[in-house]
mmCIF file of C-alpha atoms and ligand atoms in Angstrom:
data_model
loop_
_atom_site.group_PDB
_atom_site.id
_atom_site.type_symbol
_atom_site.label_atom_id
_atom_site.label_comp_id
_atom_site.label_asym_id
_atom_site.label_seq_id
_atom_site.Cartn_x
_atom_site.Cartn_y
_atom_site.Cartn_z
ATOM 1 C CA MET A 4 2.332 26.423 -18.016
ATOM 2 C CA LEU A 5 6.060 26.543 -17.337
ATOM 3 C CA ASP A 6 6.024 30.323 -17.758
ATOM 4 C CA GLY A 7 3.400 30.643 -15.041
ATOM 5 C CA GLU A 8 0.465 31.643 -17.250
ATOM 6 C CA GLU A 9 -1.760 29.147 -15.408
ATOM 7 C CA GLY A 10 -0.655 30.079 -11.912
ATOM 8 C CA TYR A 11 1.852 29.087 -9.265
ATOM 9 C CA ALA A 12 0.860 25.430 -8.645
ATOM 10 C CA VAL A 13 0.867 24.579 -12.358
ATOM 11 C CA ARG A 14 4.234 26.309 -12.883
ATOM 12 C CA LYS A 15 5.788 24.424 -9.924
ATOM 13 C CA SER A 16 4.264 21.188 -11.223
ATOM 14 C CA MET A 17 5.621 21.710 -14.722
ATOM 15 C CA GLU A 18 9.066 22.403 -13.257
ATOM 16 C CA ILE A 19 8.930 19.036 -11.465
ATOM 17 C CA LEU A 20 7.642 17.158 -14.534
ATOM 18 C CA VAL A 21 10.138 18.761 -16.936
ATOM 19 C CA ALA A 22 13.027 18.006 -14.562
ATOM 20 C CA LEU A 23 11.894 14.363 -14.284
ATOM 21 C CA GLY A 24 11.446 14.114 -18.043
ATOM 22 C CA ASP A 25 14.975 15.493 -18.607
ATOM 23 C CA ILE A 26 16.535 13.076 -16.109
ATOM 24 C CA PHE A 27 14.816 10.022 -17.615
ATOM 25 C CA GLY A 28 14.976 11.112 -21.259
ATOM 26 C CA ALA A 29 11.222 11.399 -21.840
ATOM 27 C CA GLU A 30 10.334 12.740 -25.298
ATOM 28 C CA SER A 31 6.880 13.967 -24.361
ATOM 29 C CA LEU A 32 4.243 14.225 -21.710
ATOM 30 C CA ILE A 33 1.386 11.725 -21.703
ATOM 31 C CA LYS A 34 -2.193 12.171 -20.412
ATOM 32 C CA VAL A 35 -3.053 10.340 -17.198
ATOM 33 C CA GLY A 36 -6.477 8.959 -16.295
ATOM 34 C CA SER A 37 -6.046 9.221 -12.533
ATOM 35 C CA VAL A 38 -3.555 10.066 -9.800
ATOM 36 C CA GLN A 39 -2.924 8.593 -6.375
ATOM 37 C CA VAL A 40 -0.908 10.771 -4.006
ATOM 38 C CA ALA A 41 1.318 9.390 -1.220
ATOM 39 C CA GLY A 42 2.983 11.564 1.415
ATOM 40 C CA VAL A 43 -0.200 12.364 3.326
ATOM 41 C CA SER A 44 0.870 11.662 6.913
ATOM 42 C CA TYR A 45 2.000 14.705 8.878
ATOM 43 C CA HIS A 46 4.379 12.251 10.587
ATOM 44 C CA ASN A 47 6.340 12.030 7.307
ATOM 45 C CA LEU A 48 5.637 15.515 5.913
ATOM 46 C CA GLY A 49 6.461 17.657 8.947
ATOM 47 C CA ASP A 50 6.001 21.439 8.856
ATOM 48 C CA ALA A 51 8.098 21.849 5.691
ATOM 49 C CA GLY A 52 5.802 19.448 3.796
ATOM 50 C CA LEU A 53 2.687 21.139 5.147
ATOM 51 C CA GLU A 54 4.006 24.536 4.049
ATOM 52 C CA PHE A 55 4.744 23.171 0.545
ATOM 53 C CA LEU A 56 1.160 21.847 0.292
ATOM 54 C CA ASN A 57 -0.366 25.091 1.565
ATOM 55 C CA GLU A 58 1.533 27.066 -1.087
ATOM 56 C CA LEU A 59 0.263 24.731 -3.830
ATOM 57 C CA ALA A 60 -3.277 24.792 -2.425
ATOM 58 C CA LYS A 61 -3.544 28.568 -2.976
ATOM 59 C CA ASP A 62 -4.296 28.144 -6.686
ATOM 60 C CA GLY A 63 -3.705 24.436 -7.455
ATOM 61 C CA ARG A 64 -6.742 22.411 -8.582
ATOM 62 C CA VAL A 65 -6.470 18.821 -9.833
ATOM 63 C CA ARG A 66 -7.505 18.069 -13.437
ATOM 64 C CA VAL A 67 -8.102 14.315 -13.063
ATOM 65 C CA LEU A 68 -9.559 11.930 -10.470
ATOM 66 C CA THR A 69 -7.073 12.086 -7.591
ATOM 67 C CA THR A 70 -7.144 9.984 -4.424
ATOM 68 C CA LEU A 71 -4.947 9.925 -1.306
ATOM 69 C CA ASN A 72 -2.758 7.369 0.437
ATOM 70 C CA PRO A 73 -3.240 6.756 4.197
ATOM 71 C CA ALA A 74 -2.799 9.677 6.587
ATOM 72 C CA GLY A 75 -1.162 9.559 10.023
ATOM 73 C CA MET A 76 -4.435 8.959 11.861
ATOM 74 C CA ASP A 77 -8.074 7.939 11.601
ATOM 75 C CA LEU A 78 -9.600 11.246 10.537
ATOM 76 C CA GLU A 79 -12.651 10.705 12.753
ATOM 77 C CA ASN A 80 -11.647 8.424 15.626
ATOM 78 C CA TRP A 81 -8.051 9.542 16.137
ATOM 79 C CA ARG A 82 -8.469 9.875 19.907
ATOM 80 C CA GLN A 83 -9.398 6.197 20.153
ATOM 81 C CA LEU A 84 -6.061 5.334 18.496
ATOM 82 C CA GLY A 85 -4.095 7.380 21.052
ATOM 83 C CA ILE A 86 -3.154 10.237 18.675
ATOM 84 C CA SER A 87 -2.268 13.560 20.333
ATOM 85 C CA GLU A 88 -4.263 16.807 19.873
ATOM 86 C CA GLU A 89 -1.181 18.534 18.380
ATOM 87 C CA PHE A 90 -0.654 15.827 15.785
ATOM 88 C CA ALA A 91 -4.368 15.764 14.887
ATOM 89 C CA MET A 92 -4.423 19.526 14.378
ATOM 90 C CA LYS A 93 -1.459 19.400 11.961
ATOM 91 C CA GLN A 94 -2.821 16.316 10.152
ATOM 92 C CA ASN A 95 -6.148 18.065 9.646
ATOM 93 C CA GLN A 96 -4.335 21.047 8.110
ATOM 94 C CA VAL A 97 -2.679 18.657 5.631
ATOM 95 C CA ILE A 98 -6.083 17.174 4.757
ATOM 96 C CA ASP A 99 -7.618 20.666 4.380
ATOM 97 C CA ALA A 100 -4.872 21.576 1.879
ATOM 98 C CA PHE A 101 -5.555 18.431 -0.186
ATOM 99 C CA GLU A 102 -9.299 19.005 -0.029
ATOM 100 C CA SER A 103 -9.022 22.555 -1.365
ATOM 101 C CA MET A 104 -7.027 21.162 -4.315
ATOM 102 C CA GLY A 105 -10.102 19.087 -5.264
ATOM 103 C CA ILE A 106 -8.616 15.744 -4.183
ATOM 104 C CA LEU A 107 -10.947 13.029 -2.856
ATOM 105 C CA ILE A 108 -10.165 12.524 0.829
ATOM 106 C CA SER A 109 -10.048 8.749 0.447
ATOM 107 C CA CYS A 110 -6.838 8.011 2.449
ATOM 108 C CA THR A 111 -6.300 4.415 1.386
ATOM 109 C CA CYS A 112 -3.585 2.365 -0.285
ATOM 110 C CA THR A 113 -6.310 0.320 -2.010
ATOM 111 C CA PRO A 114 -7.858 3.032 -4.218
ATOM 112 C CA TYR A 115 -8.773 0.308 -6.725
ATOM 113 C CA LEU A 116 -11.238 -1.139 -4.165
ATOM 114 C CA ILE A 117 -13.072 2.133 -3.573
ATOM 115 C CA GLY A 118 -13.678 3.683 -6.979
ATOM 116 C CA ASN A 119 -10.316 4.702 -8.463
ATOM 117 C CA LEU A 120 -10.140 1.772 -10.876
ATOM 118 C CA PRO A 121 -8.036 2.331 -14.021
ATOM 119 C CA ARG A 122 -8.774 0.337 -17.152
ATOM 120 C CA TYR A 123 -6.365 -2.053 -18.869
ATOM 121 C CA GLY A 124 -3.655 -0.101 -20.700
ATOM 122 C CA GLU A 125 -4.571 3.261 -19.160
ATOM 123 C CA HIS A 126 -1.737 5.620 -18.214
ATOM 124 C CA ILE A 127 -1.951 6.816 -14.614
ATOM 125 C CA ALA A 128 0.383 8.453 -12.077
ATOM 126 C CA TRP A 129 0.188 6.646 -8.742
ATOM 127 C CA SER A 130 2.667 6.771 -5.905
ATOM 128 C CA GLU A 131 1.870 4.132 -3.278
ATOM 129 C CA SER A 132 4.163 1.217 -4.125
ATOM 130 C CA SER A 133 1.686 -1.623 -3.437
ATOM 131 C CA ALA A 134 -1.041 0.164 -5.410
ATOM 132 C CA VAL A 135 1.398 0.916 -8.257
ATOM 133 C CA THR A 136 2.284 -2.791 -8.441
ATOM 134 C CA PHE A 137 -1.393 -3.812 -8.324
ATOM 135 C CA ALA A 138 -2.305 -1.294 -11.044
ATOM 136 C CA ASN A 139 0.545 -2.337 -13.335
ATOM 137 C CA SER A 140 0.262 -6.079 -12.812
ATOM 138 C CA VAL A 141 -3.280 -7.054 -11.807
ATOM 139 C CA LEU A 142 -5.179 -4.306 -13.650
ATOM 140 C CA GLY A 143 -2.795 -3.864 -16.582
ATOM 141 C CA ALA A 144 -2.640 -0.062 -16.242
ATOM 142 C CA LYS A 145 0.677 1.788 -16.751
ATOM 143 C CA THR A 146 2.399 3.835 -14.074
ATOM 144 C CA ASN A 147 5.821 4.560 -12.703
ATOM 145 C CA ARG A 148 6.305 4.542 -8.951
ATOM 146 C CA GLU A 149 5.792 8.261 -8.410
ATOM 147 C CA GLY A 150 6.897 10.264 -5.422
ATOM 148 C CA GLY A 151 4.264 12.359 -3.639
ATOM 149 C CA PRO A 152 5.303 15.657 -5.328
ATOM 150 C CA SER A 153 5.528 14.193 -8.855
ATOM 151 C CA ALA A 154 2.090 12.556 -8.479
ATOM 152 C CA LEU A 155 0.630 15.847 -7.290
ATOM 153 C CA ALA A 156 2.306 17.623 -10.205
ATOM 154 C CA ALA A 157 0.692 15.141 -12.623
ATOM 155 C CA ALA A 158 -2.694 15.834 -11.000
ATOM 156 C CA PHE A 159 -2.360 19.616 -11.551
ATOM 157 C CA VAL A 160 -1.167 19.234 -15.140
ATOM 158 C CA GLY A 161 -3.162 16.107 -16.093
ATOM 159 C CA LYS A 162 -0.025 14.596 -17.633
ATOM 160 C CA THR A 163 3.197 12.827 -16.700
ATOM 161 C CA PRO A 164 6.538 12.370 -18.551
ATOM 162 C CA ASN A 165 6.397 9.389 -20.915
ATOM 163 C CA TYR A 166 9.238 7.154 -19.698
ATOM 164 C CA GLY A 167 9.857 3.989 -17.657
ATOM 165 C CA LEU A 168 6.845 1.720 -17.226
ATOM 166 C CA HIS A 169 4.697 3.901 -19.524
ATOM 167 C CA LEU A 170 6.702 2.488 -22.454
ATOM 168 C CA ASP A 171 6.001 -1.077 -23.622
ATOM 169 C CA GLU A 172 9.704 -1.818 -24.181
ATOM 170 C CA ASN A 173 10.298 -1.313 -20.446
ATOM 171 C CA ARG A 174 7.511 -3.680 -19.437
ATOM 172 C CA ILE A 175 9.100 -6.872 -20.743
ATOM 173 C CA PRO A 176 9.706 -9.468 -17.993
ATOM 174 C CA ASP A 177 13.383 -10.247 -17.413
ATOM 175 C CA VAL A 178 13.329 -13.189 -15.012
ATOM 176 C CA HIS A 179 11.257 -16.372 -15.066
ATOM 177 C CA VAL A 180 10.258 -17.340 -11.513
ATOM 178 C CA LYS A 181 9.151 -20.972 -11.182
ATOM 179 C CA VAL A 182 7.183 -21.366 -7.969
ATOM 180 C CA GLU A 183 7.381 -24.892 -6.571
ATOM 181 C CA ALA A 184 5.994 -24.007 -3.154
ATOM 182 C CA ASP A 185 2.459 -24.514 -1.917
ATOM 183 C CA LEU A 186 0.736 -21.295 -0.790
ATOM 184 C CA LYS A 187 -1.806 -22.091 1.921
ATOM 185 C CA LYS A 188 -2.591 -18.819 3.682
ATOM 186 C CA LEU A 189 -2.580 -15.057 3.072
ATOM 187 C CA SER A 190 0.798 -14.462 4.742
ATOM 188 C CA ASP A 191 2.388 -17.080 2.435
ATOM 189 C CA TRP A 192 1.849 -14.539 -0.363
ATOM 190 C CA GLY A 193 3.802 -12.002 1.657
ATOM 191 C CA ALA A 194 6.555 -14.569 2.171
ATOM 192 C CA LEU A 195 6.533 -15.319 -1.572
ATOM 193 C CA GLY A 196 6.893 -11.598 -2.298
ATOM 194 C CA TYR A 197 9.850 -11.465 0.070
ATOM 195 C CA ALA A 198 11.507 -14.483 -1.581
ATOM 196 C CA ILE A 199 10.987 -13.193 -5.142
ATOM 197 C CA GLY A 200 11.919 -9.613 -4.252
ATOM 198 C CA LYS A 201 15.221 -10.748 -2.753
ATOM 199 C CA LYS A 202 16.100 -13.121 -5.608
ATOM 200 C CA ALA A 203 14.841 -10.961 -8.472
ATOM 201 C CA GLU A 204 16.096 -7.633 -7.234
ATOM 202 C CA ASN A 205 15.152 -4.754 -9.541
ATOM 203 C CA LYS A 206 13.746 -7.137 -12.164
ATOM 204 C CA ILE A 207 10.298 -7.760 -13.654
ATOM 205 C CA PRO A 208 9.253 -11.321 -12.729
ATOM 206 C CA PHE A 209 7.279 -13.672 -14.995
ATOM 207 C CA ILE A 210 5.854 -16.129 -12.471
ATOM 208 C CA THR A 211 4.626 -19.647 -13.221
ATOM 209 C CA GLY A 212 3.464 -22.554 -11.063
ATOM 210 C CA ILE A 213 0.564 -20.842 -9.270
ATOM 211 C CA LYS A 214 -2.909 -22.015 -10.266
ATOM 212 C CA GLU A 215 -5.168 -19.666 -8.345
ATOM 213 C CA ALA A 216 -5.093 -16.413 -6.433
ATOM 214 C CA GLU A 217 -7.750 -14.302 -4.750
ATOM 215 C CA THR A 218 -7.709 -10.514 -4.984
ATOM 216 C CA ASP A 219 -6.626 -10.306 -1.325
ATOM 217 C CA ASP A 220 -3.700 -12.664 -2.039
ATOM 218 C CA LEU A 221 -2.566 -10.476 -4.953
ATOM 219 C CA LYS A 222 -2.979 -7.330 -2.869
ATOM 220 C CA SER A 223 -0.652 -8.782 -0.232
ATOM 221 C CA PHE A 224 1.845 -10.077 -2.793
ATOM 222 C CA CYS A 225 2.002 -6.685 -4.554
ATOM 223 C CA ALA A 226 2.910 -4.955 -1.287
ATOM 224 C CA SER A 227 5.594 -7.471 -0.427
ATOM 225 C CA VAL A 228 7.343 -8.112 -3.746
ATOM 226 C CA VAL A 229 8.059 -4.426 -4.356
ATOM 227 C CA THR A 230 9.028 -3.709 -0.730
ATOM 228 C CA TYR A 231 11.648 -6.451 -0.810
ATOM 229 C CA GLY A 232 13.258 -5.551 -4.099
ATOM 230 C CA ALA A 233 11.457 -6.300 -7.391
ATOM 231 C CA LYS A 234 10.191 -3.692 -9.878
ATOM 232 C CA PRO A 235 6.522 -2.668 -9.407
ATOM 233 C CA LEU A 236 5.334 -4.959 -12.210
ATOM 234 C CA PHE A 237 5.019 -8.739 -12.496
ATOM 235 C CA TYR A 238 3.262 -11.272 -14.688
ATOM 236 C CA LEU A 239 1.519 -14.232 -13.048
ATOM 237 C CA LYS A 240 0.846 -16.788 -15.756
ATOM 238 C CA GLY A 241 -2.831 -17.590 -16.216
ATOM 239 C CA ILE A 242 -3.907 -15.032 -13.618
ATOM 240 C CA THR A 243 -2.815 -11.471 -14.443
ATOM 241 C CA PRO A 244 -4.278 -10.105 -17.682
ATOM 242 C CA ALA A 245 -1.101 -9.374 -19.648
ATOM 243 C CA SER A 246 0.603 -12.671 -18.764
ATOM 244 C CA GLU A 247 -0.528 -14.245 -22.067
ATOM 245 C CA THR A 248 0.972 -11.380 -24.092
ATOM 246 C CA VAL A 249 4.604 -11.931 -23.021
ATOM 247 C CA HIS A 250 7.068 -14.840 -23.193
ATOM 248 C CA ALA A 251 8.889 -16.510 -20.326
ATOM 249 C CA PRO A 252 12.441 -15.082 -20.111
ATOM 250 C CA LYS A 253 15.363 -17.551 -20.432
ATOM 251 C CA ASN A 254 16.906 -16.350 -17.183
ATOM 252 C CA ALA A 255 15.107 -18.503 -14.567
ATOM 253 C CA ILE A 256 15.031 -18.943 -10.803
ATOM 254 C CA THR A 257 13.038 -21.330 -8.633
ATOM 255 C CA ILE A 258 11.165 -20.641 -5.407
ATOM 256 C CA GLU A 259 10.927 -23.719 -3.216
ATOM 257 C CA GLU A 260 9.316 -24.439 0.157
ATOM 258 C CA SER A 261 12.672 -23.658 1.776
ATOM 259 C CA ASP A 262 12.584 -20.111 0.320
ATOM 260 C CA ILE A 263 9.162 -19.508 1.865
ATOM 261 C CA LYS A 264 10.392 -20.856 5.205
ATOM 262 C CA ASN A 265 13.493 -18.670 4.946
ATOM 263 C CA ALA A 266 11.248 -15.620 4.355
ATOM 264 C CA TYR A 267 9.296 -16.351 7.550
ATOM 265 C CA ASP A 268 12.552 -16.923 9.459
ATOM 266 C CA ASN A 269 13.858 -13.519 8.366
ATOM 267 C CA ILE A 270 10.633 -11.624 8.993
ATOM 268 C CA ASN A 271 9.774 -13.259 12.325
ATOM 269 C CA ASP A 272 11.630 -12.320 15.515
ATOM 270 C CA GLN A 273 12.065 -14.683 18.434
ATOM 271 C CA ILE A 274 9.304 -13.305 20.636
ATOM 272 C CA SER A 275 6.162 -14.645 22.244
ATOM 273 C CA ASP A 276 4.513 -11.594 23.906
ATOM 274 C CA ILE A 277 2.511 -9.434 21.503
ATOM 275 C CA ASP A 278 1.206 -5.974 22.452
ATOM 276 C CA PHE A 279 0.034 -4.810 19.002
ATOM 277 C CA VAL A 280 -1.867 -6.674 16.299
ATOM 278 C CA CYS A 281 -2.476 -4.782 13.072
ATOM 279 C CA VAL A 282 -4.156 -6.337 10.066
ATOM 280 C CA GLY A 283 -4.872 -4.509 6.834
ATOM 281 C CA CYS A 284 -1.592 -3.898 5.025
ATOM 282 C CA PRO A 285 -2.599 -3.156 2.310
ATOM 283 C CA HIS A 286 -5.921 -1.933 3.693
ATOM 284 C CA CYS A 287 -8.444 -4.685 4.506
ATOM 285 C CA SER A 288 -11.113 -5.533 1.961
ATOM 286 C CA ILE A 289 -14.668 -6.084 3.208
ATOM 287 C CA LYS A 290 -14.057 -9.822 2.815
ATOM 288 C CA GLU A 291 -11.097 -9.676 5.202
ATOM 289 C CA ILE A 292 -13.106 -7.607 7.696
ATOM 290 C CA ALA A 293 -15.844 -10.259 7.580
ATOM 291 C CA GLN A 294 -13.231 -12.926 8.338
ATOM 292 C CA ILE A 295 -11.865 -10.945 11.316
ATOM 293 C CA ALA A 296 -15.384 -10.451 12.700
ATOM 294 C CA ASP A 297 -16.045 -14.168 12.358
ATOM 295 C CA LEU A 298 -12.795 -15.095 14.141
ATOM 296 C CA LEU A 299 -13.524 -12.649 16.987
ATOM 297 C CA LYS A 300 -17.085 -13.861 17.710
ATOM 298 C CA GLY A 301 -17.485 -14.596 21.443
ATOM 299 C CA LYS A 302 -13.885 -13.510 22.204
ATOM 300 C CA LYS A 303 -12.180 -10.483 23.792
ATOM 301 C CA VAL A 304 -8.925 -8.744 22.895
ATOM 302 C CA ALA A 305 -6.397 -9.222 25.739
ATOM 303 C CA ASP A 306 -5.985 -6.310 28.197
ATOM 304 C CA ASN A 307 -2.327 -5.682 27.343
ATOM 305 C CA THR A 308 -2.828 -5.902 23.552
ATOM 306 C CA GLU A 309 -4.315 -3.569 20.929
ATOM 307 C CA LEU A 310 -5.953 -4.859 17.769
ATOM 308 C CA TRP A 311 -6.176 -2.452 14.821
ATOM 309 C CA VAL A 312 -8.100 -3.202 11.641
ATOM 310 C CA ALA A 313 -6.632 -0.822 9.057
ATOM 311 C CA THR A 314 -8.993 -0.126 6.194
ATOM 312 C CA SER A 315 -10.581 2.487 3.980
ATOM 313 C CA ARG A 316 -13.518 4.501 5.300
ATOM 314 C CA THR A 317 -15.606 3.048 2.464
ATOM 315 C CA ALA A 318 -14.956 -0.552 3.592
ATOM 316 C CA LYS A 319 -15.676 0.467 7.196
ATOM 317 C CA GLN A 320 -19.051 1.923 6.129
ATOM 318 C CA LEU A 321 -19.910 -1.442 4.571
ATOM 319 C CA ALA A 322 -18.735 -3.171 7.763
ATOM 320 C CA ASP A 323 -21.041 -0.893 9.804
ATOM 321 C CA LYS A 324 -24.025 -1.927 7.664
ATOM 322 C CA ARG A 325 -23.282 -5.631 7.901
ATOM 323 C CA GLY A 326 -22.683 -5.692 11.670
ATOM 324 C CA TYR A 327 -18.958 -6.542 11.451
ATOM 325 C CA THR A 328 -18.008 -3.264 13.179
ATOM 326 C CA GLN A 329 -20.201 -4.102 16.149
ATOM 327 C CA THR A 330 -18.605 -7.547 16.488
ATOM 328 C CA ILE A 331 -15.023 -6.287 16.163
ATOM 329 C CA GLU A 332 -15.445 -3.264 18.436
ATOM 330 C CA GLY A 333 -17.551 -5.305 20.870
ATOM 331 C CA ALA A 334 -14.574 -7.648 21.241
ATOM 332 C CA GLY A 335 -12.263 -4.703 21.985
ATOM 333 C CA GLY A 336 -10.789 -4.308 18.484
ATOM 334 C CA LYS A 337 -10.333 -0.856 16.928
ATOM 335 C CA PHE A 338 -10.843 0.283 13.389
ATOM 336 C CA ALA A 339 -7.970 2.361 12.025
ATOM 337 C CA CYS A 340 -9.589 3.957 8.984
ATOM 338 C CA ASP A 341 -7.596 6.345 6.764
ATOM 339 C CA THR A 342 -4.261 5.279 8.308
ATOM 340 C CA CYS A 343 -1.892 2.356 8.849
ATOM 341 C CA MET A 344 0.886 1.011 11.058
ATOM 342 C CA ALA A 345 3.605 2.487 8.819
ATOM 343 C CA VAL A 346 2.446 6.103 8.621
ATOM 344 C CA ALA A 347 0.845 6.622 12.060
ATOM 345 C CA PRO A 348 3.192 8.109 14.700
ATOM 346 C CA LEU A 349 3.888 4.827 16.528
ATOM 347 C CA LYS A 350 7.642 4.899 17.159
ATOM 348 C CA GLY A 351 8.343 3.572 20.655
ATOM 349 C CA ARG A 352 4.664 2.994 21.492
ATOM 350 C CA PHE A 353 4.508 -0.792 20.960
ATOM 351 C CA LYS A 354 7.148 -3.462 21.403
ATOM 352 C CA ALA A 355 5.912 -6.432 19.392
ATOM 353 C CA LEU A 356 3.660 -6.554 16.330
ATOM 354 C CA ALA A 357 1.670 -9.462 14.895
ATOM 355 C CA THR A 358 0.376 -8.990 11.352
ATOM 356 C CA THR A 359 -0.518 -10.812 8.155
ATOM 357 C CA SER A 360 1.739 -8.504 6.140
ATOM 358 C CA ALA A 361 5.387 -8.825 5.121
ATOM 359 C CA LYS A 362 5.421 -5.141 4.162
ATOM 360 C CA GLY A 363 3.901 -4.235 7.519
ATOM 361 C CA CYS A 364 6.781 -6.045 9.257
ATOM 362 C CA PHE A 365 9.369 -4.160 7.180
ATOM 363 C CA TYR A 366 8.030 -0.730 8.190
ATOM 364 C CA SER A 367 7.193 -1.650 11.780
ATOM 365 C CA ARG A 368 10.816 -2.642 12.351
ATOM 366 C CA GLN A 369 11.690 0.942 11.407
ATOM 367 C CA ASN A 370 9.269 1.939 14.190
ATOM 368 C CA LEU A 371 11.391 -0.168 16.567
ATOM 369 C CA MET A 372 8.964 -3.098 16.879
ATOM 370 C CA LYS A 373 9.762 -6.795 16.868
ATOM 371 C CA THR A 374 7.569 -8.600 14.355
ATOM 372 C CA LYS A 375 5.609 -11.799 13.755
ATOM 373 C CA MET A 376 3.849 -12.575 10.469
ATOM 374 C CA GLY A 377 1.133 -15.203 10.144
ATOM 375 C CA SER A 378 -2.394 -16.019 9.035
ATOM 376 C CA MET A 379 -5.479 -14.019 9.997
ATOM 377 C CA GLU A 380 -6.308 -16.812 12.475
ATOM 378 C CA GLU A 381 -2.870 -16.577 14.108
ATOM 379 C CA CYS A 382 -3.110 -12.772 14.329
ATOM 380 C CA VAL A 383 -6.589 -12.770 15.883
ATOM 381 C CA ASN A 384 -5.425 -15.453 18.292
ATOM 382 C CA ALA A 385 -2.442 -13.241 19.248
ATOM 383 C CA ALA A 386 -4.837 -10.334 19.867
ATOM 384 C CA VAL A 387 -7.007 -12.489 22.136
ATOM 385 C CA THR A 388 -4.193 -14.127 24.119
ATOM 386 C CA GLY A 389 -1.428 -11.494 23.917
ATOM 387 C CA LYS A 390 0.872 -14.337 22.800
ATOM 388 C CA TRP A 391 2.181 -15.720 19.522
ATOM 389 C CA ASN A 392 1.333 -19.384 19.526
ATOM 390 C CA SER A 393 2.870 -21.076 16.522
HETATM 391 FE FE1 F3S B 20 -0.871 0.391 2.855
HETATM 392 FE FE2 F3S B 20 0.417 1.255 4.948
HETATM 393 FE FE3 F3S B 20 0.728 -1.207 4.154
HETATM 394 S S1 F3S B 20 0.127 2.336 3.059
HETATM 395 S S2 F3S B 20 0.456 -1.132 1.955
HETATM 396 S S3 F3S B 20 -1.168 -0.318 4.936
HETATM 397 S S4 F3S B 20 2.336 0.094 4.906
#
């Protein structure tokens, strides 16, 4: 493969994998069950990235189930989201390149909700950080946090270097996090991720003190904890599957109510006018879409505000069937399938964001927005009034 006997894309891929393996001291390559590729938005790739993909697409074909992270626009309704013709043309070229490689054009950061579901203990090569954390922690699969090119390389070869979180000795928790705060709403999980990420920087947390968690809570926590500093793996005692197989580390920290409040204080700017509400970071589940539709019944999104519901196309198709789409769009909300607030070209377009997501706030600040994080109720209320009211 390295000598080019299997073509250009495989040779390039092996060069990437061998270089990574050398850097991290991997002794072998290991088979992967699936791949998830980030670096899909033309906004981040630019022409150089598109050219790189087109070169690979000439003879590169994936060997395992491979799905995509969000692109820079809704692939169908991009005009409705205010995306330019020029951007759409380039983004479609990126998607065409991925499609000719045999990749599923899924464009979501929640591949585990739409059919790319690894089994416990399976080795995979995923690159979206929230999905990597979910796969490692909630599903019990094994993956490093790949970059876009190294994930793609693993897809063409069907293997990845065996180092880092593929090895059991690197999956041992190294800080015990005792949670003494009460988590009441979805955004509290984002705040918890912020608090743990900051205190347990670059560590693997073993978390106790939480009795229950819904999948949507864990999805939000995974996005936040890794964005704000922890490794993309945690153990939540009594909830995540491998938490009974490890011991609590001696090194311990505590998360109190004041840490959660401090997280909100740091994430929330002092603003009251909101011109952009985006929920679905990570992408909304069908359950969250149902909640948004319920909250919007009989209401209208304010004239000076946009409401985006970021989700996978698969979840949107379910929403169409159940009538949620009609309710949300009837109230003036917009679906943003295949994309999200972080990878769409939004810099300078909105001034103030309201969202349920701590990770969404982190990236929207890079797009020059002020941010407010709160519950789904608070976000829908901000969309309807154009104000943040708590
Ligand atoms: Fe997903 Fe975009 Fe958030 S990729 S986790 S919706 S920043």
